[in-house]
Amino acid sequence: MASNFWTSSHYKELKDPEEINVVHPLDAQRGISVEDFRLIKLHMSNYISKLAQHIKIRQRVVATAVTYMRRVYTRKSLTEYEPRLVAPTCLYLACKAEESVVHAKILVFYIKKLYADEKFRYEIKDILEMEMKILEALNFYLVVFHPYRSLPEFLQDSGISDTSMTHLTWGLVNDTYRMDLILTHPPYLISLACIYIASVYKEKDIRTWFEELSVDMNIVKNIAMEVLDFYENHRMFTEERVHAAFNKLATTNP
C-alpha cells in the first residue's frame, strides 16, 4: 500500500461529514431513513468483526474491510448492494489487500456456521461476483491508512506508558470503525482524538503535549465528541430496530 497518506487515494477520497449519511434514492423509496442507514452500516461492521474473530483475522484487516464497506455505501445503494453479502466480501477483499489471504470457501464455511438465517447464506460464486462489483464501486481504490500506524508513536511521545490507558486508547480506535470517521478525517487526527478521550477519562494531564503539536485541537475535540456521542447513543441501537431497517429493504418498491 502507499507509504504517504497525503499523496494517497485515501486522502483524495476523504469526504465532508454531510456527504456520508445520505440515503440513496433507491433506498429512500423503500422507506430507509438516515437512522436506518446508520444502523445497517453499524450492524454490518459488527458482522465483519464477528466473522473475522472466528476465522482469526487480525484487527487491521477488519478495519480495512469495514472501511471498504462504508466507502461502497457512499456511492451505491443498500438495495442494489445487499449488505449481508457486501460485508463478508469486503472482508475477503481486505484479506487480499492486507496480504492475509483467506480462501472464499473458508469464509463461506464460517458464514454458514454462524448464521442459520438463509439471508446470510451465500456461496463462493456469490462472494466472487460481489468482489468485482465492490472493486468497481471503489474505483479500485484499495489503499487505507489507519490510526494504528501513528498511535504507538503518539503514545510514546506523549509519555503515556500506563497499560490500562494504552489499552483504553487502542480500544477507542477500534470502536471508531463503528462510525464513519475513517471516511472523513485523516487517521492521525483520529488517533489524537482517542488519546485525548483516554487522557481525560484517566485524568492524565497531557495538555502541554497537545499544545506543542501542530494540529487544530478544535478538530481533535470535535472527533472526540463524535466518539462520545456514539457511546451515548449506542444503547438505542437495538436488534429490533436493525431488523426493522432490514425489513424495509426486503419490501417491494411501491
PDB file of C-alpha atoms in Angstrom:
ATOM      1  CA  MET A   1       0.000   0.000   0.000  1.00  0.00           C
ATOM      2  CA  ALA A   2       1.050   3.633  -0.494  1.00  0.00           C
ATOM      3  CA  SER A   3       3.510   4.992   2.055  1.00  0.00           C
ATOM      4  CA  ASN A   4       2.424   8.663   2.118  1.00  0.00           C
ATOM      5  CA  PHE A   5      -1.095   9.460   3.256  1.00  0.00           C
ATOM      6  CA  TRP A   6      -1.137  12.951   1.715  1.00  0.00           C
ATOM      7  CA  THR A   7      -0.441  11.624  -1.794  1.00  0.00           C
ATOM      8  CA  SER A   8      -2.651   8.551  -1.446  1.00  0.00           C
ATOM      9  CA  SER A   9      -6.086   7.795  -2.867  1.00  0.00           C
ATOM     10  CA  HIS A  10      -7.320   7.598   0.749  1.00  0.00           C
ATOM     11  CA  TYR A  11      -6.597  11.308   1.254  1.00  0.00           C
ATOM     12  CA  LYS A  12      -8.120  12.204  -2.109  1.00  0.00           C
ATOM     13  CA  GLU A  13     -11.242  10.201  -1.250  1.00  0.00           C
ATOM     14  CA  LEU A  14     -11.891  11.889   2.120  1.00  0.00           C
ATOM     15  CA  LYS A  15     -15.403  13.316   2.271  1.00  0.00           C
ATOM     16  CA  ASP A  16     -17.214  16.031   4.173  1.00  0.00           C
ATOM     17  CA  PRO A  17     -19.326  14.593   7.022  1.00  0.00           C
ATOM     18  CA  GLU A  18     -22.566  15.763   5.375  1.00  0.00           C
ATOM     19  CA  GLU A  19     -21.739  13.640   2.304  1.00  0.00           C
ATOM     20  CA  ILE A  20     -21.606  10.396   4.268  1.00  0.00           C
ATOM     21  CA  ASN A  21     -25.045   9.597   5.635  1.00  0.00           C
ATOM     22  CA  VAL A  22     -27.003  10.433   2.518  1.00  0.00           C
ATOM     23  CA  VAL A  23     -29.703   7.870   1.789  1.00  0.00           C
ATOM     24  CA  HIS A  24     -29.600   6.672  -1.819  1.00  0.00           C
ATOM     25  CA  PRO A  25     -32.841   7.403  -3.753  1.00  0.00           C
ATOM     26  CA  LEU A  26     -33.442   3.660  -4.313  1.00  0.00           C
ATOM     27  CA  ASP A  27     -33.247   3.073  -0.550  1.00  0.00           C
ATOM     28  CA  ALA A  28     -35.396   6.108   0.228  1.00  0.00           C
ATOM     29  CA  GLN A  29     -38.123   4.589  -1.986  1.00  0.00           C
ATOM     30  CA  ARG A  30     -38.191   1.649   0.413  1.00  0.00           C
ATOM     31  CA  GLY A  31     -38.548   3.919   3.439  1.00  0.00           C
ATOM     32  CA  ILE A  32     -34.939   3.761   4.600  1.00  0.00           C
ATOM     33  CA  SER A  33     -34.164   6.737   6.844  1.00  0.00           C
ATOM     34  CA  VAL A  34     -30.770   8.187   7.740  1.00  0.00           C
ATOM     35  CA  GLU A  35     -31.030   6.399  11.097  1.00  0.00           C
ATOM     36  CA  ASP A  36     -31.815   3.091   9.348  1.00  0.00           C
ATOM     37  CA  PHE A  37     -28.775   3.645   7.106  1.00  0.00           C
ATOM     38  CA  ARG A  38     -26.510   4.183  10.116  1.00  0.00           C
ATOM     39  CA  LEU A  39     -27.947   1.154  11.906  1.00  0.00           C
ATOM     40  CA  ILE A  40     -27.385  -1.161   8.957  1.00  0.00           C
ATOM     41  CA  LYS A  41     -23.784   0.017   8.499  1.00  0.00           C
ATOM     42  CA  LEU A  42     -23.108  -0.438  12.221  1.00  0.00           C
ATOM     43  CA  HIS A  43     -24.695  -3.880  12.173  1.00  0.00           C
ATOM     44  CA  MET A  44     -22.574  -4.952   9.196  1.00  0.00           C
ATOM     45  CA  SER A  45     -19.421  -3.544  10.834  1.00  0.00           C
ATOM     46  CA  ASN A  46     -20.168  -5.763  13.837  1.00  0.00           C
ATOM     47  CA  TYR A  47     -20.847  -8.680  11.492  1.00  0.00           C
ATOM     48  CA  ILE A  48     -17.440  -8.264   9.845  1.00  0.00           C
ATOM     49  CA  SER A  49     -15.765  -8.200  13.278  1.00  0.00           C
ATOM     50  CA  LYS A  50     -17.625 -11.300  14.452  1.00  0.00           C
ATOM     51  CA  LEU A  51     -16.804 -13.239  11.297  1.00  0.00           C
ATOM     52  CA  ALA A  52     -13.141 -12.195  11.492  1.00  0.00           C
ATOM     53  CA  GLN A  53     -12.849 -13.299  15.116  1.00  0.00           C
ATOM     54  CA  HIS A  54     -13.945 -16.817  14.227  1.00  0.00           C
ATOM     55  CA  ILE A  55     -11.525 -17.012  11.300  1.00  0.00           C
ATOM     56  CA  LYS A  56      -8.809 -15.400  13.469  1.00  0.00           C
ATOM     57  CA  ILE A  57      -8.178 -12.446  11.184  1.00  0.00           C
ATOM     58  CA  ARG A  58      -6.183  -9.559  12.667  1.00  0.00           C
ATOM     59  CA  GLN A  59      -7.816  -6.257  13.573  1.00  0.00           C
ATOM     60  CA  ARG A  60      -6.080  -4.219  10.875  1.00  0.00           C
ATOM     61  CA  VAL A  61      -7.743  -6.391   8.194  1.00  0.00           C
ATOM     62  CA  VAL A  62     -11.110  -5.947   9.914  1.00  0.00           C
ATOM     63  CA  ALA A  63     -10.589  -2.180   9.894  1.00  0.00           C
ATOM     64  CA  THR A  64      -9.778  -2.225   6.180  1.00  0.00           C
ATOM     65  CA  ALA A  65     -12.854  -4.360   5.445  1.00  0.00           C
ATOM     66  CA  VAL A  66     -15.152  -2.029   7.383  1.00  0.00           C
ATOM     67  CA  THR A  67     -13.641   0.956   5.561  1.00  0.00           C
ATOM     68  CA  TYR A  68     -14.334  -0.698   2.191  1.00  0.00           C
ATOM     69  CA  MET A  69     -17.919  -1.436   3.219  1.00  0.00           C
ATOM     70  CA  ARG A  70     -18.516   2.133   4.350  1.00  0.00           C
ATOM     71  CA  ARG A  71     -16.887   3.535   1.193  1.00  0.00           C
ATOM     72  CA  VAL A  72     -19.144   1.391  -1.002  1.00  0.00           C
ATOM     73  CA  TYR A  73     -22.265   2.884   0.555  1.00  0.00           C
ATOM     74  CA  THR A  74     -21.140   6.450  -0.140  1.00  0.00           C
ATOM     75  CA  ARG A  75     -21.595   5.510  -3.808  1.00  0.00           C
ATOM     76  CA  LYS A  76     -24.055   2.634  -4.021  1.00  0.00           C
ATOM     77  CA  SER A  77     -27.443   1.726  -2.590  1.00  0.00           C
ATOM     78  CA  LEU A  78     -28.265  -0.898   0.020  1.00  0.00           C
ATOM     79  CA  THR A  79     -30.958  -2.070  -2.384  1.00  0.00           C
ATOM     80  CA  GLU A  80     -28.527  -2.911  -5.186  1.00  0.00           C
ATOM     81  CA  TYR A  81     -25.628  -3.969  -2.968  1.00  0.00           C
ATOM     82  CA  GLU A  82     -27.059  -6.410  -0.414  1.00  0.00           C
ATOM     83  CA  PRO A  83     -25.283  -5.607   2.905  1.00  0.00           C
ATOM     84  CA  ARG A  84     -25.224  -9.234   4.087  1.00  0.00           C
ATOM     85  CA  LEU A  85     -23.178 -10.120   1.004  1.00  0.00           C
ATOM     86  CA  VAL A  86     -21.158  -6.909   0.774  1.00  0.00           C
ATOM     87  CA  ALA A  87     -19.843  -7.258   4.353  1.00  0.00           C
ATOM     88  CA  PRO A  88     -18.168 -10.694   4.027  1.00  0.00           C
ATOM     89  CA  THR A  89     -16.975  -9.833   0.517  1.00  0.00           C
ATOM     90  CA  CYS A  90     -15.273  -6.698   1.855  1.00  0.00           C
ATOM     91  CA  LEU A  91     -13.554  -8.900   4.439  1.00  0.00           C
ATOM     92  CA  TYR A  92     -12.436 -11.249   1.668  1.00  0.00           C
ATOM     93  CA  LEU A  93     -11.077  -8.328  -0.364  1.00  0.00           C
ATOM     94  CA  ALA A  94      -9.375  -6.754   2.665  1.00  0.00           C
ATOM     95  CA  CYS A  95      -7.609 -10.037   3.404  1.00  0.00           C
ATOM     96  CA  LYS A  96      -6.066  -9.854  -0.065  1.00  0.00           C
ATOM     97  CA  ALA A  97      -5.176  -6.177   0.196  1.00  0.00           C
ATOM     98  CA  GLU A  98      -3.557  -6.668   3.609  1.00  0.00           C
ATOM     99  CA  GLU A  99      -1.743  -9.848   2.495  1.00  0.00           C
ATOM    100  CA  SER A 100      -3.625 -12.050   4.965  1.00  0.00           C
ATOM    101  CA  VAL A 101      -5.300 -14.186   2.335  1.00  0.00           C
ATOM    102  CA  VAL A 102      -8.306 -16.257   3.402  1.00  0.00           C
ATOM    103  CA  HIS A 103      -9.907 -18.566   0.839  1.00  0.00           C
ATOM    104  CA  ALA A 104     -13.516 -17.829  -0.090  1.00  0.00           C
ATOM    105  CA  LYS A 105     -14.553 -21.363   0.873  1.00  0.00           C
ATOM    106  CA  ILE A 106     -13.330 -20.745   4.452  1.00  0.00           C
ATOM    107  CA  LEU A 107     -15.354 -17.542   4.582  1.00  0.00           C
ATOM    108  CA  VAL A 108     -18.471 -19.299   3.297  1.00  0.00           C
ATOM    109  CA  PHE A 109     -17.982 -22.143   5.809  1.00  0.00           C
ATOM    110  CA  TYR A 110     -17.964 -19.741   8.764  1.00  0.00           C
ATOM    111  CA  ILE A 111     -20.857 -17.680   7.426  1.00  0.00           C
ATOM    112  CA  LYS A 112     -22.985 -20.830   7.339  1.00  0.00           C
ATOM    113  CA  LYS A 113     -21.678 -21.916  10.729  1.00  0.00           C
ATOM    114  CA  LEU A 114     -22.507 -18.600  12.395  1.00  0.00           C
ATOM    115  CA  TYR A 115     -25.830 -17.801  10.742  1.00  0.00           C
ATOM    116  CA  ALA A 116     -28.792 -20.085  10.282  1.00  0.00           C
ATOM    117  CA  ASP A 117     -30.747 -17.309   8.563  1.00  0.00           C
ATOM    118  CA  GLU A 118     -30.956 -18.022   4.830  1.00  0.00           C
ATOM    119  CA  LYS A 119     -30.465 -14.314   4.140  1.00  0.00           C
ATOM    120  CA  PHE A 120     -26.828 -14.670   5.262  1.00  0.00           C
ATOM    121  CA  ARG A 121     -26.047 -17.938   3.499  1.00  0.00           C
ATOM    122  CA  TYR A 122     -24.052 -17.230   0.361  1.00  0.00           C
ATOM    123  CA  GLU A 123     -21.903 -19.451  -1.832  1.00  0.00           C
ATOM    124  CA  ILE A 124     -18.360 -18.940  -3.155  1.00  0.00           C
ATOM    125  CA  LYS A 125     -19.625 -17.726  -6.537  1.00  0.00           C
ATOM    126  CA  ASP A 126     -21.688 -15.032  -4.800  1.00  0.00           C
ATOM    127  CA  ILE A 127     -18.609 -13.739  -2.968  1.00  0.00           C
ATOM    128  CA  LEU A 128     -16.510 -13.702  -6.143  1.00  0.00           C
ATOM    129  CA  GLU A 129     -19.187 -11.940  -8.186  1.00  0.00           C
ATOM    130  CA  MET A 130     -19.719  -9.319  -5.493  1.00  0.00           C
ATOM    131  CA  GLU A 131     -15.944  -8.825  -5.211  1.00  0.00           C
ATOM    132  CA  MET A 132     -15.857  -7.480  -8.763  1.00  0.00           C
ATOM    133  CA  LYS A 133     -18.831  -5.205  -8.126  1.00  0.00           C
ATOM    134  CA  ILE A 134     -17.179  -3.822  -4.983  1.00  0.00           C
ATOM    135  CA  LEU A 135     -13.884  -3.207  -6.786  1.00  0.00           C
ATOM    136  CA  GLU A 136     -15.749  -1.226  -9.413  1.00  0.00           C
ATOM    137  CA  ALA A 137     -17.751   0.651  -6.768  1.00  0.00           C
ATOM    138  CA  LEU A 138     -14.476   1.604  -5.059  1.00  0.00           C
ATOM    139  CA  ASN A 139     -12.957   2.647  -8.404  1.00  0.00           C
ATOM    140  CA  PHE A 140     -10.256   0.114  -7.498  1.00  0.00           C
ATOM    141  CA  TYR A 141      -9.007   2.450  -4.729  1.00  0.00           C
ATOM    142  CA  LEU A 142      -7.983  -0.064  -2.078  1.00  0.00           C
ATOM    143  CA  VAL A 143      -5.472   1.994  -0.084  1.00  0.00           C
ATOM    144  CA  VAL A 144      -6.453   2.570   3.537  1.00  0.00           C
ATOM    145  CA  PHE A 145      -4.364   4.356   6.142  1.00  0.00           C
ATOM    146  CA  HIS A 146      -5.338   3.534   9.723  1.00  0.00           C
ATOM    147  CA  PRO A 147      -4.923   5.340  13.044  1.00  0.00           C
ATOM    148  CA  TYR A 148      -2.989   2.273  14.197  1.00  0.00           C
ATOM    149  CA  ARG A 149       0.068   3.450  12.278  1.00  0.00           C
ATOM    150  CA  SER A 150       0.573   6.700  14.202  1.00  0.00           C
ATOM    151  CA  LEU A 151      -0.855   5.604  17.557  1.00  0.00           C
ATOM    152  CA  PRO A 152       2.244   3.871  19.062  1.00  0.00           C
ATOM    153  CA  GLU A 153       4.459   6.859  18.239  1.00  0.00           C
ATOM    154  CA  PHE A 154       1.953   9.313  19.717  1.00  0.00           C
ATOM    155  CA  LEU A 155       1.584   7.248  22.886  1.00  0.00           C
ATOM    156  CA  GLN A 156       5.330   7.105  23.354  1.00  0.00           C
ATOM    157  CA  ASP A 157       5.863  10.777  22.511  1.00  0.00           C
ATOM    158  CA  SER A 158       3.171  11.895  24.957  1.00  0.00           C
ATOM    159  CA  GLY A 159       4.783   9.886  27.744  1.00  0.00           C
ATOM    160  CA  ILE A 160       1.827   7.539  28.157  1.00  0.00           C
ATOM    161  CA  SER A 161       3.128   4.242  29.488  1.00  0.00           C
ATOM    162  CA  ASP A 162       0.243   3.213  31.734  1.00  0.00           C
ATOM    163  CA  THR A 163      -1.006  -0.139  30.441  1.00  0.00           C
ATOM    164  CA  SER A 164      -4.676   0.476  31.191  1.00  0.00           C
ATOM    165  CA  MET A 165      -4.594   3.833  29.420  1.00  0.00           C
ATOM    166  CA  THR A 166      -2.810   2.322  26.441  1.00  0.00           C
ATOM    167  CA  HIS A 167      -5.390  -0.461  26.211  1.00  0.00           C
ATOM    168  CA  LEU A 168      -8.216   2.057  26.539  1.00  0.00           C
ATOM    169  CA  THR A 169      -6.803   4.135  23.682  1.00  0.00           C
ATOM    170  CA  TRP A 170      -6.428   1.129  21.372  1.00  0.00           C
ATOM    171  CA  GLY A 171      -9.972   0.077  22.212  1.00  0.00           C
ATOM    172  CA  LEU A 172     -11.253   3.541  21.372  1.00  0.00           C
ATOM    173  CA  VAL A 173      -9.500   3.426  17.995  1.00  0.00           C
ATOM    174  CA  ASN A 174     -11.100   0.033  17.270  1.00  0.00           C
ATOM    175  CA  ASP A 175     -14.512   1.481  18.092  1.00  0.00           C
ATOM    176  CA  THR A 176     -14.086   4.385  15.655  1.00  0.00           C
ATOM    177  CA  TYR A 177     -14.708   1.857  12.865  1.00  0.00           C
ATOM    178  CA  ARG A 178     -18.261   1.548  14.124  1.00  0.00           C
ATOM    179  CA  MET A 179     -18.643   5.096  12.818  1.00  0.00           C
ATOM    180  CA  ASP A 180     -17.696   6.796   9.546  1.00  0.00           C
ATOM    181  CA  LEU A 181     -14.729   8.753  10.942  1.00  0.00           C
ATOM    182  CA  ILE A 182     -12.204   6.945   8.721  1.00  0.00           C
ATOM    183  CA  LEU A 183     -14.024   8.388   5.684  1.00  0.00           C
ATOM    184  CA  THR A 184     -13.999  11.977   6.894  1.00  0.00           C
ATOM    185  CA  HIS A 185     -10.781  12.583   8.865  1.00  0.00           C
ATOM    186  CA  PRO A 186      -7.050  11.889   8.432  1.00  0.00           C
ATOM    187  CA  PRO A 187      -6.218   8.850  10.560  1.00  0.00           C
ATOM    188  CA  TYR A 188      -3.620  10.615  12.706  1.00  0.00           C
ATOM    189  CA  LEU A 189      -6.321  13.019  13.937  1.00  0.00           C
ATOM    190  CA  ILE A 190      -8.483  10.036  14.919  1.00  0.00           C
ATOM    191  CA  SER A 191      -5.508   8.680  16.914  1.00  0.00           C
ATOM    192  CA  LEU A 192      -5.099  12.011  18.690  1.00  0.00           C
ATOM    193  CA  ALA A 193      -8.815  12.208  19.482  1.00  0.00           C
ATOM    194  CA  CYS A 194      -8.706   8.758  21.084  1.00  0.00           C
ATOM    195  CA  ILE A 195      -5.650   9.740  23.153  1.00  0.00           C
ATOM    196  CA  TYR A 196      -7.467  12.913  24.174  1.00  0.00           C
ATOM    197  CA  ILE A 197     -10.519  10.953  25.378  1.00  0.00           C
ATOM    198  CA  ALA A 198      -8.348   8.461  27.269  1.00  0.00           C
ATOM    199  CA  SER A 199      -6.325  11.231  28.928  1.00  0.00           C
ATOM    200  CA  VAL A 200      -9.479  12.960  30.174  1.00  0.00           C
ATOM    201  CA  TYR A 201     -11.037   9.693  31.347  1.00  0.00           C
ATOM    202  CA  LYS A 202      -7.856   8.604  33.138  1.00  0.00           C
ATOM    203  CA  GLU A 203      -7.240  12.138  34.445  1.00  0.00           C
ATOM    204  CA  LYS A 204      -3.776  12.316  32.927  1.00  0.00           C
ATOM    205  CA  ASP A 205      -2.783  15.884  32.118  1.00  0.00           C
ATOM    206  CA  ILE A 206      -1.074  15.953  28.714  1.00  0.00           C
ATOM    207  CA  ARG A 207      -2.357  19.363  27.676  1.00  0.00           C
ATOM    208  CA  THR A 208       1.175  20.688  27.247  1.00  0.00           C
ATOM    209  CA  TRP A 209       1.965  17.893  24.796  1.00  0.00           C
ATOM    210  CA  PHE A 210      -1.165  18.625  22.774  1.00  0.00           C
ATOM    211  CA  GLU A 211      -0.308  22.340  22.723  1.00  0.00           C
ATOM    212  CA  GLU A 212       3.091  21.521  21.219  1.00  0.00           C
ATOM    213  CA  LEU A 213       1.534  19.618  18.328  1.00  0.00           C
ATOM    214  CA  SER A 214       0.900  21.399  15.052  1.00  0.00           C
ATOM    215  CA  VAL A 215      -2.741  20.342  14.924  1.00  0.00           C
ATOM    216  CA  ASP A 216      -6.084  22.073  15.193  1.00  0.00           C
ATOM    217  CA  MET A 217      -7.311  20.976  18.621  1.00  0.00           C
ATOM    218  CA  ASN A 218     -10.851  22.039  17.727  1.00  0.00           C
ATOM    219  CA  ILE A 219     -10.922  19.287  15.103  1.00  0.00           C
ATOM    220  CA  VAL A 220      -9.435  16.772  17.569  1.00  0.00           C
ATOM    221  CA  LYS A 221     -12.056  17.683  20.172  1.00  0.00           C
ATOM    222  CA  ASN A 222     -14.863  17.505  17.589  1.00  0.00           C
ATOM    223  CA  ILE A 223     -13.792  13.985  16.633  1.00  0.00           C
ATOM    224  CA  ALA A 224     -13.669  13.080  20.324  1.00  0.00           C
ATOM    225  CA  MET A 225     -17.218  14.395  20.744  1.00  0.00           C
ATOM    226  CA  GLU A 226     -18.398  12.235  17.828  1.00  0.00           C
ATOM    227  CA  VAL A 227     -16.938   9.169  19.543  1.00  0.00           C
ATOM    228  CA  LEU A 228     -18.527  10.072  22.879  1.00  0.00           C
ATOM    229  CA  ASP A 229     -21.871  10.781  21.187  1.00  0.00           C
ATOM    230  CA  PHE A 230     -21.715   7.324  19.641  1.00  0.00           C
ATOM    231  CA  TYR A 231     -21.246   5.731  23.059  1.00  0.00           C
ATOM    232  CA  GLU A 232     -24.068   7.829  24.463  1.00  0.00           C
ATOM    233  CA  ASN A 233     -26.484   6.774  21.704  1.00  0.00           C
ATOM    234  CA  HIS A 234     -25.301   3.186  21.312  1.00  0.00           C
ATOM    235  CA  ARG A 235     -27.906   1.834  23.719  1.00  0.00           C
ATOM    236  CA  MET A 236     -30.554   2.895  21.203  1.00  0.00           C
ATOM    237  CA  PHE A 237     -29.161   0.543  18.537  1.00  0.00           C
ATOM    238  CA  THR A 238     -31.339  -2.456  19.332  1.00  0.00           C
ATOM    239  CA  GLU A 239     -31.666  -5.667  17.321  1.00  0.00           C
ATOM    240  CA  GLU A 240     -35.357  -4.877  16.845  1.00  0.00           C
ATOM    241  CA  ARG A 241     -34.510  -1.601  15.108  1.00  0.00           C
ATOM    242  CA  VAL A 242     -31.911  -3.317  12.933  1.00  0.00           C
ATOM    243  CA  HIS A 243     -34.427  -5.982  11.871  1.00  0.00           C
ATOM    244  CA  ALA A 244     -36.998  -3.292  11.131  1.00  0.00           C
ATOM    245  CA  ALA A 245     -34.496  -1.496   8.884  1.00  0.00           C
ATOM    246  CA  PHE A 246     -33.646  -4.706   7.012  1.00  0.00           C
ATOM    247  CA  ASN A 247     -37.345  -5.478   6.620  1.00  0.00           C
ATOM    248  CA  LYS A 248     -37.740  -2.190   4.748  1.00  0.00           C
ATOM    249  CA  LEU A 249     -35.029  -3.293   2.322  1.00  0.00           C
ATOM    250  CA  ALA A 250     -36.890  -6.552   1.752  1.00  0.00           C
ATOM    251  CA  THR A 251     -40.073  -4.785   0.682  1.00  0.00           C
ATOM    252  CA  THR A 252     -41.018  -4.353  -2.932  1.00  0.00           C
ATOM    253  CA  ASN A 253     -40.950  -0.888  -4.419  1.00  0.00           C
ATOM    254  CA  PRO A 254     -44.388   0.746  -4.360  1.00  0.00           C
TER     255      PRO A 254
END
